[in-house]
Amino acid sequence: MGIELAPQQTVLHDMDELSFTDSELDYHVRNALKAAVQGDCDSYNQLVAVIHHKERLVPEEVALLMTCLKALTGAVSCMHIVHHRSLLAAIFGMSLWNYGTDVMDALVELLISLAASSGQYVDLCLEMLVTNFMPPSSSSTYFIELLKQPRGIDKKHQVLDRVHSTFQDIANLVPLSPLRLEKIVRDRMPNIYTKEPFIVMYVENMLTLESGAAGKLVGGSMLVAIMDRLIDLDVEIAWDDILQDDFSKGIFDMELEDLEGFSDHVQQDGDELTRESLMQRFFGGNLVAEKLDSLLVLTFEHLESCSGSGRLIQVFETLLQSFQKTVLTAYKSKFAQFVMFYACSLDPENCGKMFVSTLVNIFVSGVYPAWRMSAVAYLASYLSRAKFVAPSFVAATLESLVNWCFDYCNKQDGDINPRAHKIFYSGCQAIMYVLCFRMRSIISVPRLRSQLLLMRIEDILRHPLKPLEVCLPSIVEEFLRLAKRNRIFSVPDTFVDYGMLESELSRAFGGIERLDTFFPFDPYLLRKSDRFIRPNFVYWSMVRNSYYEDDEDESASDEDIAEAGISIADDISVDEGDAHLDEFDYALDKMSITPRDSSTKFGGRIQGFVQMPSKIRPSTSPESL
Amino acid sequence: MEGLKESEANLVVYLHPSMAKCVNDAILRELSSLLFTYSETFDGVVLAYDPNVRSNLAKILPGIHPYLGVRLKAKLLLFSPKPNMLLEGEVVKISRQSIHAVILGFSSAVIADEDIRDEFKYKVKHGKEVFVSRHHKKHKIKVGTMIRFLVKSFDEEILHISGSLVAVHTGCARWLDANLEEWSQADSTTRKRKGRDEKEQKTPDDKMMANREMPSLKKDDRIKKLKKKRKEHT
């Protein structure tokens, strides 16, 4: 029962005249394949032509394509990887995005059949499916527009659902395919210069794989690859371009909240520094930041769903390993570490504690000094900024830090030496930084207050190694002020570098990497993903507020006036490159005259001497209360 | 089931100096990188290993990184199917043109329709696909059946086996074991079959004596089957 086909006409033409049964078509296709091996390629070429045809298919063409695909599914054992090269290329070149669901189903059936029939097709099938994570690049603009509409979203779900269920089907037949899949997905991951919608879609697929059936096998490496990509994007965002010449106006030191609604701000240089405008200034048009933002939104949402399904701890363990390998060692990563912050916020008891104990371990017994200093900077920043960390836990961690520093300085009998004892100084700075944020909440609990008093902090600060002189002056100053006000420690009054953000000595211990001014969990500046971080974040103004509230009841004392002088010194507008000493003199003049008034707006004083790595101003904006 | 063998290997594992503190873990990690990959040196896929480090001394390789060479003896379980070996696996998919099975949980096998003997007929019963023997109605192959088949070829890279159900002693393993007389009489060349039977009896016995500690998943099943066979023959 042969089927005569006029050689010059396409198969399509003949379809109008003849009708085939399934088995006839099976037979025809098998013959075409076998004949091609022998060298007779006519029917074979027609078959290839049908597969290639993809532009605007009318229903008959769709039906023909589907029946050909189905017939090929049955004939995979006749296929030969070399002799049927062009047919295989045509099949693997098809993109699910271009067709309707019927053709998609037929195509994935064929892929499953191919993958199961011979080992040589497995990689090719998996690669084709991975390519279908994103729409075909040849019509990318069309699809980017389409995906903004609901029917585009539908299409995306149709394609991706089929892709992932096909992975599962292939894995059922070829158990080792997830191993190959893992490698293929990693190798084909788009680089950071890919357009945003594509890279976001690819990462979305990786996260689907992580939470899918094969998650146990491939999930770990998916997460690691995603963290690597986040870091890659992070380091591409340049802070230094944006920073002013005078480092004391370093913008990352600033903490901004929504100042909208307070139009009577003291304006500095005519700049109204709302968070929005600052973000715009940084990231307006910065594509890399936009990509990072979108990917972080995806990651945060994924963590949320992991937490919901009870998998967060396993996921966190993988993230923690990746953190130690890439984030901790990256030079001042800006936003990628917030993945850890958010994960800890979802489960402070387990993940939070795991995170802290890992950091403490690295600080106490790590190998490389830079990593140890980095770890303690992360620790300090985390304990200070995480709203969900209990004061008792903060106190306990502080105690272990203090003990280490105490043991360390007992073994030293030398004098001040920033470079030699940089790990010690970074530990001291961490302790002071945490206490600046948390002193209030710790001493308000009597048990913790006595625990704090028992810690050997005074001994450390008075030691000949003189940490108070070496650590970052802005932190030391704030710490001393708070200590005095709360009458906790008796610490030396004399302090030279008032109003300075940094000093020679702090630069010396910080080293080239400037680990003395590294505060990894400083306020978050990416727009879309901010909503995940904000509710769990402690802004300096919130803490500062609590200190001021008490003071309004007390009568003005010398201390207060002294502070007022300093605070006002903050307010003084600093033009670029002004000498610090001039401002200091000016502030001294003012000290005795101007009464302290904490309730008036100190708005917009962001520029100028930043005392703490944050804005020091009693914020009256709603969120901080 | 053929194709599984146990061997002793003398290995030298080279460890980076940073691993000097945790040598045992490092050795296990190195060995685990061999798993489920075909190795030409061992002529098989490593399925399991049991290392035994004899001495505490290791040779230091000269070079930029002074790697430590640790000598050890390891017992390895290897899977190396060769053509015409008889293997068993669980069926995961049946279609008109092929039967797909999974061997030992990791290796995929496919039997194309031209390699399925005419005795088996494809049917769809109660919505489920099944191959039924024309001569023995009880002899069925469906999803979940353990089938026994001959190896045609083995793709070492993806560990994919192409098999055949042409020979008479292939098919559903349970049915074949339960009905020895029926299928052994069905074939006209009795001499060949007797030789085959004897060979089948010998090899399991030999294996039993040599590999007492073989950590095969199917060990208990096989012992039961062999005991059953012996009972039937006596």
Coordinates of N, CA, C and O in Angstrom, one line a residue, chain A residues 156-243:
Chain A
K156 N 2.5 32.0 28.6 CA 3.7 31.6 29.4 C 3.4 30.4 30.3 O 4.2 29.5 30.4
H157 N 2.3 30.4 30.9 CA 2.0 29.3 31.8 C 1.8 28.0 31.0 O 2.2 27.0 31.4
Q158 N 1.2 28.1 29.8 CA 1.0 26.9 29.0 C 2.3 26.3 28.7 O 2.5 25.1 28.8
V159 N 3.2 27.2 28.2 CA 4.6 26.7 27.8 C 5.3 26.1 29.0 O 5.8 25.0 29.0
L160 N 5.4 26.9 30.1 CA 6.3 26.5 31.2 C 5.7 25.3 31.9 O 6.5 24.4 32.4
D161 N 4.4 25.2 32.0 CA 3.9 24.0 32.7 C 4.3 22.8 31.9 O 4.6 21.8 32.5
R162 N 4.2 22.9 30.6 CA 4.5 21.7 29.8 C 6.0 21.4 29.9 O 6.4 20.2 30.0
V163 N 6.8 22.4 29.9 CA 8.3 22.2 30.0 C 8.6 21.4 31.3 O 9.3 20.4 31.2
H164 N 8.0 21.9 32.4 CA 8.4 21.3 33.6 C 7.8 19.9 33.8 O 8.5 19.0 34.4
S165 N 6.6 19.7 33.3 CA 6.1 18.3 33.4 C 6.8 17.4 32.5 O 7.0 16.2 32.8
T166 N 7.4 17.9 31.4 CA 8.2 17.0 30.5 C 9.5 16.6 31.2 O 9.9 15.5 31.0
F167 N 10.1 17.6 31.9 CA 11.3 17.2 32.7 C 11.0 16.0 33.6 O 11.7 15.1 33.7
Q168 N 9.8 16.1 34.2 CA 9.4 15.0 35.1 C 9.2 13.7 34.4 O 9.7 12.7 34.8
D169 N 8.5 13.8 33.2 CA 8.3 12.6 32.4 C 9.6 12.0 32.0 O 9.8 10.7 32.0
I170 N 10.5 12.8 31.5 CA 11.8 12.2 31.1 C 12.5 11.6 32.2 O 13.1 10.6 32.1
A171 N 12.4 12.3 33.4 CA 13.1 11.8 34.6 C 12.6 10.4 35.0 O 13.3 9.5 35.5
N172 N 11.3 10.2 34.8 CA 10.7 8.9 35.1 C 11.3 7.8 34.2 O 11.5 6.6 34.6
L173 N 11.6 8.1 33.0 CA 12.1 7.1 32.0 C 13.6 7.0 32.1 O 14.2 6.0 31.9
V174 N 14.3 8.2 32.2 CA 15.7 8.2 32.3 C 16.1 8.8 33.6 O 16.3 10.0 33.7
P175 N 16.3 7.9 34.6 CA 16.5 8.4 36.0 C 17.7 9.4 36.1 O 17.7 10.2 37.0
L176 N 18.7 9.3 35.3 CA 19.8 10.1 35.5 C 19.7 11.5 34.8 O 20.6 12.3 34.8
S177 N 18.6 11.7 34.2 CA 18.5 13.0 33.4 C 18.5 14.2 34.3 O 19.0 15.2 33.8
P178 N 18.0 14.2 35.6 CA 18.2 15.4 36.3 C 19.7 15.9 36.5 O 19.9 17.1 36.5
L179 N 20.6 14.9 36.5 CA 22.0 15.3 36.6 C 22.4 16.1 35.4 O 23.1 17.1 35.5
R180 N 22.0 15.6 34.2 CA 22.3 16.3 33.0 C 21.6 17.7 32.9 O 22.2 18.7 32.5
L181 N 20.4 17.7 33.4 CA 19.6 18.9 33.4 C 20.2 20.0 34.2 O 20.3 21.1 33.8
E182 N 20.7 19.6 35.4 CA 21.4 20.5 36.3 C 22.5 21.2 35.5 O 22.7 22.5 35.6
K183 N 23.3 20.4 34.9 CA 24.5 21.0 34.2 C 24.0 21.9 33.1 O 24.6 23.0 32.9
I184 N 23.0 21.5 32.3 CA 22.6 22.3 31.2 C 22.0 23.6 31.6 O 22.3 24.6 31.1
V185 N 21.2 23.5 32.7 CA 20.6 24.8 33.2 C 21.6 25.8 33.6 O 21.6 27.0 33.3
R186 N 22.6 25.2 34.3 CA 23.7 26.1 34.8 C 24.5 26.7 33.7 O 24.8 27.9 33.6
D187 N 24.8 25.9 32.7 CA 25.6 26.4 31.6 C 24.9 27.4 30.7 O 25.5 28.3 30.2
R188 N 23.6 27.2 30.6 CA 22.8 28.1 29.7 C 22.3 29.3 30.5 O 21.5 30.1 29.9
M189 N 22.6 29.5 31.7 CA 22.1 30.7 32.4 C 22.5 32.0 31.8 O 23.7 32.1 31.5
P190 N 21.5 32.9 31.6 CA 21.9 34.1 30.9 C 22.9 34.9 31.7 O 22.8 34.9 32.9
N191 N 23.7 35.6 31.0 CA 24.7 36.5 31.7 C 24.0 37.8 32.1 O 22.8 38.0 31.8
I192 N 24.7 38.6 32.8 CA 24.1 39.8 33.4 C 23.7 40.8 32.4 O 23.0 41.8 32.7
Y193 N 24.2 40.7 31.2 CA 23.9 41.7 30.2 C 22.6 41.3 29.4 O 22.2 42.1 28.5
T194 N 22.0 40.2 29.7 CA 20.7 39.8 29.0 C 19.6 40.8 29.4 O 19.6 41.3 30.5
K195 N 18.7 40.9 28.5 CA 17.5 41.8 28.8 C 16.8 41.3 30.0 O 16.6 40.1 30.3
E196 N 16.2 42.3 30.7 CA 15.7 42.0 32.0 C 14.5 40.9 32.0 O 14.6 40.0 32.8
P197 N 13.5 41.0 31.1 CA 12.5 40.0 31.1 C 13.0 38.6 30.9 O 12.4 37.7 31.5
F198 N 14.0 38.5 30.1 CA 14.5 37.1 29.9 C 15.2 36.5 31.1 O 15.0 35.4 31.4
I199 N 16.1 37.3 31.7 CA 16.8 36.8 32.8 C 15.9 36.5 33.9 O 16.0 35.5 34.6
V200 N 14.9 37.4 34.1 CA 13.9 37.1 35.2 C 13.2 35.8 34.9 O 12.9 35.0 35.8
M201 N 12.8 35.6 33.7 CA 12.0 34.4 33.4 C 12.8 33.1 33.6 O 12.4 32.1 34.1
Y202 N 14.1 33.2 33.2 CA 15.0 32.1 33.4 C 15.1 31.7 34.8 O 15.0 30.6 35.2
V203 N 15.4 32.8 35.6 CA 15.5 32.5 37.1 C 14.2 32.0 37.7 O 14.3 31.1 38.5
E204 N 13.1 32.5 37.2 CA 11.8 32.0 37.6 C 11.7 30.5 37.4 O 11.3 29.7 38.3
N205 N 12.2 30.0 36.2 CA 12.2 28.6 35.9 C 13.1 27.8 36.8 O 12.8 26.7 37.2
M206 N 14.3 28.4 37.1 CA 15.2 27.7 38.0 C 14.6 27.5 39.4 O 14.7 26.5 40.0
L207 N 13.9 28.6 39.8 CA 13.2 28.4 41.1 C 12.1 27.4 41.1 O 11.9 26.7 42.1
T208 N 11.4 27.3 39.9 CA 10.4 26.3 39.8 C 11.0 24.9 39.9 O 10.5 24.0 40.5
L209 N 12.2 24.7 39.3 CA 12.9 23.5 39.3 C 13.2 23.2 40.8 O 13.2 22.0 41.2
E210 N 13.7 24.2 41.5 CA 14.1 24.0 42.9 C 13.0 23.5 43.8 O 13.2 22.6 44.6
S211 N 11.8 24.0 43.5 CA 10.7 23.6 44.4 C 9.9 22.4 43.8 O 8.9 22.0 44.3
G212 N 10.3 21.9 42.6 CA 9.6 20.9 41.9 C 10.0 19.5 42.4 O 10.7 19.3 43.4
A213 N 9.6 18.5 41.7 CA 9.8 17.1 42.1 C 11.3 16.8 42.1 O 11.8 16.0 42.9
A214 N 12.0 17.4 41.2 CA 13.5 17.1 41.1 C 14.3 18.0 42.0 O 15.5 18.0 42.0
G215 N 13.5 18.8 42.9 CA 14.2 19.8 43.7 C 15.3 19.2 44.6 O 16.3 19.8 44.8
K216 N 15.1 18.0 45.1 CA 16.1 17.5 46.0 C 17.4 17.2 45.2 O 18.5 17.3 45.8
L217 N 17.3 16.9 43.9 CA 18.5 16.6 43.2 C 19.2 17.9 42.6 O 20.4 18.0 42.7
V218 N 18.4 18.8 42.1 CA 19.0 19.9 41.4 C 18.8 21.2 42.2 O 19.5 22.2 41.9
G219 N 18.0 21.2 43.2 CA 17.6 22.5 43.9 C 18.8 23.2 44.4 O 19.0 24.4 44.3
G220 N 19.7 22.4 45.1 CA 20.9 23.1 45.7 C 21.7 23.9 44.7 O 22.0 25.1 44.9
S221 N 22.0 23.3 43.5 CA 22.9 24.0 42.6 C 22.1 25.1 41.9 O 22.7 26.1 41.5
M222 N 20.8 25.0 41.8 CA 20.0 26.1 41.3 C 20.2 27.4 42.2 O 20.4 28.5 41.7
L223 N 20.0 27.1 43.5 CA 20.1 28.3 44.4 C 21.5 28.9 44.4 O 21.6 30.1 44.4
V224 N 22.5 28.0 44.3 CA 23.9 28.6 44.3 C 24.1 29.4 43.1 O 24.7 30.5 43.1
A225 N 23.6 28.9 41.9 CA 23.8 29.6 40.7 C 23.1 30.9 40.7 O 23.6 31.9 40.2
I226 N 21.9 31.0 41.3 CA 21.2 32.2 41.4 C 21.9 33.2 42.3 O 22.0 34.4 42.0
M227 N 22.4 32.7 43.4 CA 23.1 33.7 44.3 C 24.4 34.2 43.6 O 24.7 35.4 43.7
D228 N 25.0 33.3 42.8 CA 26.2 33.8 42.1 C 25.8 34.9 41.1 O 26.5 35.9 41.0
R229 N 24.7 34.7 40.5 CA 24.3 35.8 39.5 C 23.9 37.0 40.2 O 24.2 38.1 39.8
L230 N 23.3 36.9 41.4 CA 22.9 38.1 42.2 C 24.2 38.9 42.6 O 24.2 40.1 42.4
I231 N 25.2 38.2 43.0 CA 26.4 38.9 43.3 C 27.0 39.5 42.1 O 27.5 40.6 42.1
D232 N 27.0 38.8 41.0 CA 27.6 39.4 39.7 C 26.9 40.7 39.4 O 27.6 41.7 39.0
L233 N 25.6 40.7 39.6 CA 24.9 42.0 39.3 C 25.2 43.0 40.3 O 25.4 44.2 40.0
D234 N 25.3 42.6 41.6 CA 25.6 43.5 42.7 C 26.9 44.2 42.5 O 27.0 45.5 42.6
V235 N 27.9 43.5 42.1 CA 29.2 44.2 42.0 C 29.3 45.1 40.8 O 30.2 45.9 40.7
E236 N 28.4 44.9 39.9 CA 28.4 45.8 38.7 C 27.8 47.2 39.1 O 28.1 48.1 38.3
I237 N 27.0 47.2 40.1 CA 26.5 48.5 40.5 C 27.6 49.3 41.2 O 28.1 48.9 42.2
A238 N 27.9 50.4 40.7 CA 29.1 51.2 41.2 C 28.6 52.2 42.2 O 28.0 53.2 41.9
W239 N 29.0 52.0 43.5 CA 28.8 53.1 44.4 C 29.7 54.3 44.2 O 29.3 55.4 44.4
D240 N 30.9 53.9 43.8 CA 31.9 55.0 43.8 C 31.6 56.1 42.8 O 32.0 57.2 43.1
D241 N 31.0 55.7 41.8 CA 30.6 56.8 40.8 C 29.8 57.9 41.4 O 29.8 59.0 41.1
I242 N 29.0 57.4 42.4 CA 27.9 58.3 42.9 C 28.4 59.0 44.1 O 27.9 60.1 44.4
L243 N 29.3 58.4 44.8 CA 29.8 59.1 46.1 C 30.4 60.4 45.8 O 31.1 60.5 44.8

